[in-house]
mmCIF file with all atom_site columns, C-alpha atoms in Angstrom:
data_model
loop_
_atom_site.group_PDB
_atom_site.id
_atom_site.type_symbol
_atom_site.label_atom_id
_atom_site.label_alt_id
_atom_site.label_comp_id
_atom_site.label_asym_id
_atom_site.label_entity_id
_atom_site.label_seq_id
_atom_site.pdbx_PDB_ins_code
_atom_site.Cartn_x
_atom_site.Cartn_y
_atom_site.Cartn_z
_atom_site.occupancy
_atom_site.B_iso_or_equiv
_atom_site.pdbx_formal_charge
_atom_site.auth_seq_id
_atom_site.auth_comp_id
_atom_site.auth_asym_id
_atom_site.auth_atom_id
_atom_site.pdbx_PDB_model_num
ATOM 1   C CA . ALA A 1 1   ? 7.924   6.907   20.330 1.00 54.00 ? 762 ALA A CA 1
ATOM 2   C CA . THR A 1 2   ? 6.082   10.214  20.134 1.00 65.00 ? 763 THR A CA 1
ATOM 3   C CA . THR A 1 3   ? 9.171   12.794  20.086 1.00 76.00 ? 764 THR A CA 1
ATOM 4   C CA . GLY A 1 4   ? 12.325  13.123  18.443 1.00 83.00 ? 765 GLY A CA 1
ATOM 5   C CA . THR A 1 5   ? 14.004  15.935  16.816 1.00 88.00 ? 766 THR A CA 1
ATOM 6   C CA . LEU A 1 6   ? 16.256  16.180  13.398 1.00 91.00 ? 767 LEU A CA 1
ATOM 7   C CA . GLU A 1 7   ? 19.156  16.873  15.434 1.00 93.00 ? 768 GLU A CA 1
ATOM 8   C CA . GLU A 1 8   ? 18.559  13.433  17.217 1.00 92.00 ? 769 GLU A CA 1
ATOM 9   C CA . ALA A 1 9   ? 18.171  11.556  13.921 1.00 92.00 ? 770 ALA A CA 1
ATOM 10  C CA . LYS A 1 10  ? 21.352  13.129  12.860 1.00 95.00 ? 771 LYS A CA 1
ATOM 11  C CA . MET A 1 11  ? 23.555  11.989  15.607 1.00 95.00 ? 772 MET A CA 1
ATOM 12  C CA . LEU A 1 12  ? 21.996  8.483   15.219 1.00 93.00 ? 773 LEU A CA 1
ATOM 13  C CA . THR A 1 13  ? 22.704  8.509   11.387 1.00 95.00 ? 774 THR A CA 1
ATOM 14  C CA . ASP A 1 14  ? 26.267  9.361   11.647 1.00 97.00 ? 775 ASP A CA 1
ATOM 15  C CA . GLN A 1 15  ? 26.810  6.745   14.215 1.00 97.00 ? 776 GLN A CA 1
ATOM 16  C CA . PHE A 1 16  ? 24.775  4.247   12.151 1.00 97.00 ? 777 PHE A CA 1
ATOM 17  C CA . ASN A 1 17  ? 26.637  5.069   8.705  1.00 97.00 ? 778 ASN A CA 1
ATOM 18  C CA . LYS A 1 18  ? 29.888  4.345   10.643 1.00 98.00 ? 779 LYS A CA 1
ATOM 19  C CA . MET A 1 19  ? 28.823  1.144   11.872 1.00 98.00 ? 780 MET A CA 1
ATOM 20  C CA . ALA A 1 20  ? 27.341  -0.080  8.610  1.00 98.00 ? 781 ALA A CA 1
ATOM 21  C CA . ALA A 1 21  ? 30.710  0.463   7.147  1.00 98.00 ? 782 ALA A CA 1
ATOM 22  C CA . ASP A 1 22  ? 32.113  -2.057  9.531  1.00 98.00 ? 783 ASP A CA 1
ATOM 23  C CA . ILE A 1 23  ? 29.166  -4.365  9.021  1.00 98.00 ? 784 ILE A CA 1
ATOM 24  C CA . VAL A 1 24  ? 29.654  -4.131  5.134  1.00 96.00 ? 785 VAL A CA 1
ATOM 25  C CA . LYS A 1 25  ? 33.533  -4.682  5.398  1.00 97.00 ? 786 LYS A CA 1
ATOM 26  C CA . ALA A 1 26  ? 32.651  -7.717  7.460  1.00 98.00 ? 787 ALA A CA 1
ATOM 27  C CA . GLY A 1 27  ? 30.506  -9.179  4.382  1.00 96.00 ? 788 GLY A CA 1
ATOM 28  C CA . MET A 1 28  ? 26.854  -8.176  5.538  1.00 95.00 ? 789 MET A CA 1
ATOM 29  C CA . ARG A 1 29  ? 24.318  -5.720  4.915  1.00 92.00 ? 790 ARG A CA 1
ATOM 30  C CA . ALA A 1 30  ? 23.107  -2.966  7.578  1.00 96.00 ? 791 ALA A CA 1
ATOM 31  C CA . GLY A 1 31  ? 19.545  -2.424  7.908  1.00 95.00 ? 792 GLY A CA 1
ATOM 32  C CA . SER A 1 32  ? 16.633  -0.388  9.389  1.00 93.00 ? 793 SER A CA 1
ATOM 33  C CA . HIS A 1 33  ? 13.261  -1.202  10.351 1.00 90.00 ? 794 HIS A CA 1
ATOM 34  C CA . ASN A 1 34  ? 10.828  1.815   10.515 1.00 87.00 ? 795 ASN A CA 1
ATOM 35  C CA . GLU A 1 35  ? 8.737   1.126   13.870 1.00 80.00 ? 796 GLU A CA 1
ATOM 36  C CA . ALA A 1 36  ? 9.292   3.972   16.495 1.00 79.00 ? 797 ALA A CA 1
ATOM 37  C CA . PHE A 1 37  ? 11.532  7.181   16.742 1.00 83.00 ? 798 PHE A CA 1
ATOM 38  C CA . ASP A 1 38  ? 11.620  7.251   12.947 1.00 87.00 ? 799 ASP A CA 1
ATOM 39  C CA . LEU A 1 39  ? 7.706   7.434   12.695 1.00 89.00 ? 800 LEU A CA 1
ATOM 40  C CA . VAL A 1 40  ? 7.480   10.844  14.489 1.00 88.00 ? 801 VAL A CA 1
ATOM 41  C CA . LYS A 1 41  ? 5.943   13.339  12.217 1.00 89.00 ? 802 LYS A CA 1
ATOM 42  C CA . LEU A 1 42  ? 7.681   16.690  12.306 1.00 89.00 ? 803 LEU A CA 1
ATOM 43  C CA . PRO A 1 43  ? 5.967   20.152  12.569 1.00 89.00 ? 804 PRO A CA 1
ATOM 44  C CA . HIS A 1 44  ? 6.352   20.834  8.709  1.00 89.00 ? 805 HIS A CA 1
ATOM 45  C CA . GLY A 1 45  ? 4.971   17.612  7.962  1.00 90.00 ? 806 GLY A CA 1
ATOM 46  C CA . THR A 1 46  ? 7.688   15.161  7.250  1.00 91.00 ? 807 THR A CA 1
ATOM 47  C CA . PHE A 1 47  ? 8.367   12.338  9.138  1.00 93.00 ? 808 PHE A CA 1
ATOM 48  C CA . ILE A 1 48  ? 12.012  11.295  10.624 1.00 94.00 ? 809 ILE A CA 1
ATOM 49  C CA . TYR A 1 49  ? 11.722  8.499   8.820  1.00 95.00 ? 810 TYR A CA 1
ATOM 50  C CA . ASP A 1 50  ? 12.158  10.420  5.154  1.00 96.00 ? 811 ASP A CA 1
ATOM 51  C CA . HIS A 1 51  ? 15.416  12.126  7.083  1.00 96.00 ? 812 HIS A CA 1
ATOM 52  C CA . ILE A 1 52  ? 16.854  8.992   8.103  1.00 96.00 ? 813 ILE A CA 1
ATOM 53  C CA . ILE A 1 53  ? 16.945  7.649   4.754  1.00 97.00 ? 814 ILE A CA 1
ATOM 54  C CA . ALA A 1 54  ? 18.238  10.739  3.002  1.00 97.00 ? 815 ALA A CA 1
ATOM 55  C CA . MET A 1 55  ? 20.891  11.037  5.750  1.00 97.00 ? 816 MET A CA 1
ATOM 56  C CA . THR A 1 56  ? 22.138  7.236   5.613  1.00 97.00 ? 817 THR A CA 1
ATOM 57  C CA . ASP A 1 57  ? 24.231  5.719   2.771  1.00 97.00 ? 818 ASP A CA 1
ATOM 58  C CA . PRO A 1 58  ? 22.721  3.879   0.398  1.00 96.00 ? 819 PRO A CA 1
ATOM 59  C CA . LYS A 1 59  ? 25.568  1.811   -0.277 1.00 95.00 ? 820 LYS A CA 1
ATOM 60  C CA . LEU A 1 60  ? 25.681  0.795   3.298  1.00 96.00 ? 821 LEU A CA 1
ATOM 61  C CA . ILE A 1 61  ? 22.367  1.092   4.824  1.00 97.00 ? 822 ILE A CA 1
ATOM 62  C CA . GLY A 1 62  ? 18.927  -0.481  3.282  1.00 96.00 ? 823 GLY A CA 1
ATOM 63  C CA . PHE A 1 63  ? 15.522  -0.610  4.811  1.00 97.00 ? 824 PHE A CA 1
ATOM 64  C CA . GLN A 1 64  ? 12.923  -3.041  5.667  1.00 96.00 ? 825 GLN A CA 1
ATOM 65  C CA . PHE A 1 65  ? 9.390   -1.455  5.493  1.00 96.00 ? 826 PHE A CA 1
ATOM 66  C CA . GLN A 1 66  ? 6.877   -2.365  8.278  1.00 94.00 ? 827 GLN A CA 1
ATOM 67  C CA . MET A 1 67  ? 3.344   -2.479  6.630  1.00 95.00 ? 828 MET A CA 1
ATOM 68  C CA . SER A 1 68  ? 1.759   -1.383  10.017 1.00 91.00 ? 829 SER A CA 1
ATOM 69  C CA . THR A 1 69  ? 3.339   1.817   9.848  1.00 91.00 ? 830 THR A CA 1
ATOM 70  C CA . TYR A 1 70  ? 0.008   2.638   7.604  1.00 93.00 ? 831 TYR A CA 1
ATOM 71  C CA . ASN A 1 71  ? -1.299  3.528   11.121 1.00 90.00 ? 832 ASN A CA 1
ATOM 72  C CA . THR A 1 72  ? 1.029   6.624   11.242 1.00 89.00 ? 833 THR A CA 1
ATOM 73  C CA . GLY A 1 73  ? 0.534   7.645   7.866  1.00 91.00 ? 834 GLY A CA 1
ATOM 74  C CA . LEU A 1 74  ? 3.374   5.680   5.983  1.00 93.00 ? 835 LEU A CA 1
ATOM 75  C CA . ILE A 1 75  ? 2.435   3.833   2.596  1.00 95.00 ? 836 ILE A CA 1
ATOM 76  C CA . ALA A 1 76  ? 4.730   1.543   1.336  1.00 96.00 ? 837 ALA A CA 1
ATOM 77  C CA . ALA A 1 77  ? 3.854   2.122   -2.187 1.00 97.00 ? 838 ALA A CA 1
ATOM 78  C CA . GLU A 1 78  ? 4.809   5.850   -1.981 1.00 97.00 ? 839 GLU A CA 1
ATOM 79  C CA . TYR A 1 79  ? 7.882   4.951   -0.112 1.00 97.00 ? 840 TYR A CA 1
ATOM 80  C CA . PHE A 1 80  ? 8.849   2.236   -2.773 1.00 97.00 ? 841 PHE A CA 1
ATOM 81  C CA . ALA A 1 81  ? 8.419   4.993   -5.580 1.00 97.00 ? 842 ALA A CA 1
ATOM 82  C CA . LYS A 1 82  ? 10.247  7.765   -3.599 1.00 96.00 ? 843 LYS A CA 1
ATOM 83  C CA . TYR A 1 83  ? 12.941  5.735   -2.492 1.00 97.00 ? 844 TYR A CA 1
ATOM 84  C CA . PRO A 1 84  ? 13.811  3.165   -5.016 1.00 95.00 ? 845 PRO A CA 1
ATOM 85  C CA . THR A 1 85  ? 16.284  0.276   -4.423 1.00 92.00 ? 846 THR A CA 1
ATOM 86  C CA . ARG A 1 86  ? 16.437  1.697   -0.540 1.00 96.00 ? 847 ARG A CA 1
ATOM 87  C CA . PHE A 1 87  ? 14.156  -1.074  0.536  1.00 97.00 ? 848 PHE A CA 1
ATOM 88  C CA . PHE A 1 88  ? 15.453  -4.946  0.721  1.00 96.00 ? 849 PHE A CA 1
ATOM 89  C CA . SER A 1 89  ? 12.510  -6.243  2.514  1.00 96.00 ? 850 SER A CA 1
ATOM 90  C CA . MET A 1 90  ? 9.080   -5.702  3.816  1.00 96.00 ? 851 MET A CA 1
ATOM 91  C CA . HIS A 1 91  ? 7.140   -6.902  7.201  1.00 95.00 ? 852 HIS A CA 1
ATOM 92  C CA . LEU A 1 92  ? 3.693   -7.883  5.844  1.00 96.00 ? 853 LEU A CA 1
ATOM 93  C CA . GLN A 1 93  ? 0.372   -7.645  8.012  1.00 94.00 ? 854 GLN A CA 1
ATOM 94  C CA . ASP A 1 94  ? -2.802  -6.058  6.824  1.00 96.00 ? 855 ASP A CA 1
ATOM 95  C CA . LEU A 1 95  ? -4.824  -3.799  8.797  1.00 95.00 ? 856 LEU A CA 1
ATOM 96  C CA . ASP A 1 96  ? -8.819  -3.758  9.516  1.00 95.00 ? 857 ASP A CA 1
ATOM 97  C CA . ILE A 1 97  ? -9.481  0.022   8.658  1.00 93.00 ? 858 ILE A CA 1
ATOM 98  C CA . LYS A 1 98  ? -13.293 -0.674  8.644  1.00 93.00 ? 859 LYS A CA 1
ATOM 99  C CA . ALA A 1 99  ? -12.846 -1.712  12.724 1.00 92.00 ? 860 ALA A CA 1
ATOM 100 C CA . GLY A 1 100 ? -11.473 1.858   13.557 1.00 89.00 ? 861 GLY A CA 1
ATOM 101 C CA . ARG A 1 101 ? -8.733  2.754   15.738 1.00 90.00 ? 862 ARG A CA 1
ATOM 102 C CA . THR A 1 102 ? -7.903  0.972   18.750 1.00 87.00 ? 863 THR A CA 1
ATOM 103 C CA . PRO A 1 103 ? -7.348  3.067   22.253 1.00 82.00 ? 864 PRO A CA 1
ATOM 104 C CA . VAL A 1 104 ? -3.991  3.716   23.398 1.00 76.00 ? 865 VAL A CA 1
ATOM 105 C CA . VAL A 1 105 ? -3.300  1.894   26.406 1.00 74.00 ? 866 VAL A CA 1
ATOM 106 C CA . ASN A 1 106 ? 0.070   2.497   28.127 1.00 67.00 ? 867 ASN A CA 1
ATOM 107 C CA . GLY A 1 107 ? 1.597   4.580   25.128 1.00 65.00 ? 868 GLY A CA 1
ATOM 108 C CA . ARG A 1 108 ? 0.806   1.421   22.920 1.00 68.00 ? 869 ARG A CA 1
ATOM 109 C CA . GLY A 1 109 ? -2.077  1.163   20.475 1.00 70.00 ? 870 GLY A CA 1
ATOM 110 C CA . GLY A 1 110 ? -4.095  3.807   18.600 1.00 79.00 ? 871 GLY A CA 1
ATOM 111 C CA . GLY A 1 111 ? -3.925  2.020   15.343 1.00 89.00 ? 872 GLY A CA 1
ATOM 112 C CA . TYR A 1 112 ? -6.173  -0.092  13.111 1.00 92.00 ? 873 TYR A CA 1
ATOM 113 C CA . PRO A 1 113 ? -6.084  -3.738  14.339 1.00 92.00 ? 874 PRO A CA 1
ATOM 114 C CA . GLN A 1 114 ? -4.285  -6.437  12.468 1.00 93.00 ? 875 GLN A CA 1
ATOM 115 C CA . THR A 1 115 ? -6.121  -8.750  10.311 1.00 96.00 ? 876 THR A CA 1
ATOM 116 C CA . SER A 1 116 ? -5.097  -11.451 7.846  1.00 97.00 ? 877 SER A CA 1
ATOM 117 C CA . ILE A 1 117 ? -3.367  -10.110 4.679  1.00 97.00 ? 878 ILE A CA 1
ATOM 118 C CA . GLY A 1 118 ? -6.284  -9.586  1.738  1.00 95.00 ? 879 GLY A CA 1
ATOM 119 C CA . LYS A 1 119 ? -9.030  -9.287  4.289  1.00 96.00 ? 880 LYS A CA 1
ATOM 120 C CA . GLY A 1 120 ? -8.124  -5.533  5.637  1.00 96.00 ? 881 GLY A CA 1
ATOM 121 C CA . GLY A 1 121 ? -7.791  -2.146  3.575  1.00 95.00 ? 882 GLY A CA 1
ATOM 122 C CA . LEU A 1 122 ? -4.091  -2.351  2.596  1.00 96.00 ? 883 LEU A CA 1
ATOM 123 C CA . ASP A 1 123 ? -3.965  -1.933  -1.236 1.00 96.00 ? 884 ASP A CA 1
ATOM 124 C CA . TRP A 1 124 ? -1.710  -5.188  -2.104 1.00 97.00 ? 885 TRP A CA 1
ATOM 125 C CA . THR A 1 125 ? -1.703  -4.545  -5.753 1.00 95.00 ? 886 THR A CA 1
ATOM 126 C CA . ALA A 1 126 ? -0.366  -1.181  -5.545 1.00 96.00 ? 887 ALA A CA 1
ATOM 127 C CA . THR A 1 127 ? 2.239   -2.196  -2.598 1.00 97.00 ? 888 THR A CA 1
ATOM 128 C CA . PHE A 1 128 ? 3.528   -5.121  -4.923 1.00 96.00 ? 889 PHE A CA 1
ATOM 129 C CA . ALA A 1 129 ? 3.483   -3.391  -8.147 1.00 96.00 ? 890 ALA A CA 1
ATOM 130 C CA . ALA A 1 130 ? 5.763   -0.427  -6.566 1.00 97.00 ? 891 ALA A CA 1
ATOM 131 C CA . ALA A 1 131 ? 7.775   -2.970  -4.796 1.00 96.00 ? 892 ALA A CA 1
ATOM 132 C CA . LYS A 1 132 ? 8.734   -4.992  -7.935 1.00 95.00 ? 893 LYS A CA 1
ATOM 133 C CA . LYS A 1 133 ? 9.057   -1.359  -9.719 1.00 95.00 ? 894 LYS A CA 1
ATOM 134 C CA . ALA A 1 134 ? 11.443  -0.088  -7.155 1.00 93.00 ? 895 ALA A CA 1
ATOM 135 C CA . GLY A 1 135 ? 13.749  -3.045  -7.254 1.00 89.00 ? 896 GLY A CA 1
ATOM 136 C CA . GLY A 1 136 ? 15.855  -4.620  -4.820 1.00 89.00 ? 897 GLY A CA 1
ATOM 137 C CA . ILE A 1 137 ? 13.235  -6.166  -2.369 1.00 94.00 ? 898 ILE A CA 1
ATOM 138 C CA . LYS A 1 138 ? 14.136  -9.729  -1.572 1.00 93.00 ? 899 LYS A CA 1
ATOM 139 C CA . ASN A 1 139 ? 12.558  -10.857 1.525  1.00 93.00 ? 900 ASN A CA 1
ATOM 140 C CA . TYR A 1 140 ? 8.911   -10.535 2.659  1.00 94.00 ? 901 TYR A CA 1
ATOM 141 C CA . PHE A 1 141 ? 7.923   -11.542 6.176  1.00 95.00 ? 902 PHE A CA 1
ATOM 142 C CA . VAL A 1 142 ? 4.515   -12.264 7.369  1.00 95.00 ? 903 VAL A CA 1
ATOM 143 C CA . GLU A 1 143 ? 4.643   -10.638 10.819 1.00 87.00 ? 904 GLU A CA 1
ATOM 144 C CA . GLN A 1 144 ? 1.282   -11.791 12.866 1.00 91.00 ? 905 GLN A CA 1
ATOM 145 C CA . ALA A 1 145 ? 0.212   -14.332 15.468 1.00 93.00 ? 906 ALA A CA 1
ATOM 146 C CA . MET A 1 146 ? -0.032  -17.736 13.848 1.00 96.00 ? 907 MET A CA 1
ATOM 147 C CA . PRO A 1 147 ? -3.742  -17.887 12.909 1.00 96.00 ? 908 PRO A CA 1
ATOM 148 C CA . LEU A 1 148 ? -3.401  -14.744 11.004 1.00 96.00 ? 909 LEU A CA 1
ATOM 149 C CA . THR A 1 149 ? -0.250  -16.036 9.517  1.00 96.00 ? 910 THR A CA 1
ATOM 150 C CA . ILE A 1 150 ? -1.714  -19.139 8.440  1.00 96.00 ? 911 ILE A CA 1
ATOM 151 C CA . GLU A 1 151 ? -4.565  -16.998 6.393  1.00 97.00 ? 912 GLU A CA 1
ATOM 152 C CA . SER A 1 152 ? -1.989  -14.414 5.080  1.00 97.00 ? 913 SER A CA 1
ATOM 153 C CA . VAL A 1 153 ? 0.301   -16.926 3.642  1.00 96.00 ? 914 VAL A CA 1
ATOM 154 C CA . ALA A 1 154 ? -2.523  -18.747 1.919  1.00 96.00 ? 915 ALA A CA 1
ATOM 155 C CA . ALA A 1 155 ? -3.762  -15.376 0.620  1.00 96.00 ? 916 ALA A CA 1
ATOM 156 C CA . LEU A 1 156 ? -0.167  -14.290 -0.527 1.00 95.00 ? 917 LEU A CA 1
ATOM 157 C CA . LYS A 1 157 ? 0.055   -17.627 -2.420 1.00 94.00 ? 918 LYS A CA 1
ATOM 158 C CA . ALA A 1 158 ? -3.771  -16.896 -4.064 1.00 95.00 ? 919 ALA A CA 1
ATOM 159 C CA . MET A 1 159 ? -2.410  -13.307 -4.966 1.00 92.00 ? 920 MET A CA 1
ATOM 160 C CA . ASN A 1 160 ? 0.317   -14.759 -7.007 1.00 77.00 ? 921 ASN A CA 1
ATOM 161 C CA . THR A 1 161 ? 2.242   -11.453 -7.301 1.00 66.00 ? 922 THR A CA 1
#
């Protein structure tokens, strides 16, 4: 998504908070994954994502951090420090920052290409240290094509974090 407003975010989070209350009553936890509308950067420099986190009830809604959102300027370690305990999960993938950005085709792309964890430019030491300090992150999902997943899992095991 390339457009979005705080008014839309407010409307959506009001609905999400209400749905999350029912989800919690049913014995589950509601969660949100940052990957579209919430990545819109507002004219004053904040992301809609920050406002969504602020407008959702922390007792009802947790978040899963998508590592590839580095492409839009979201740095996992900064978010874990800024919003401790709000994240319960991470989608892991690394980005080949040295390769440069891919072209935008049909509204998709424009970011750094994925590579296996440890071979790209993301700071895994800082990311995992911030995740541990923030607390609450219990699930880590490698989300890549199978060859990259195999390499990434091996790299994660070798990191021993």
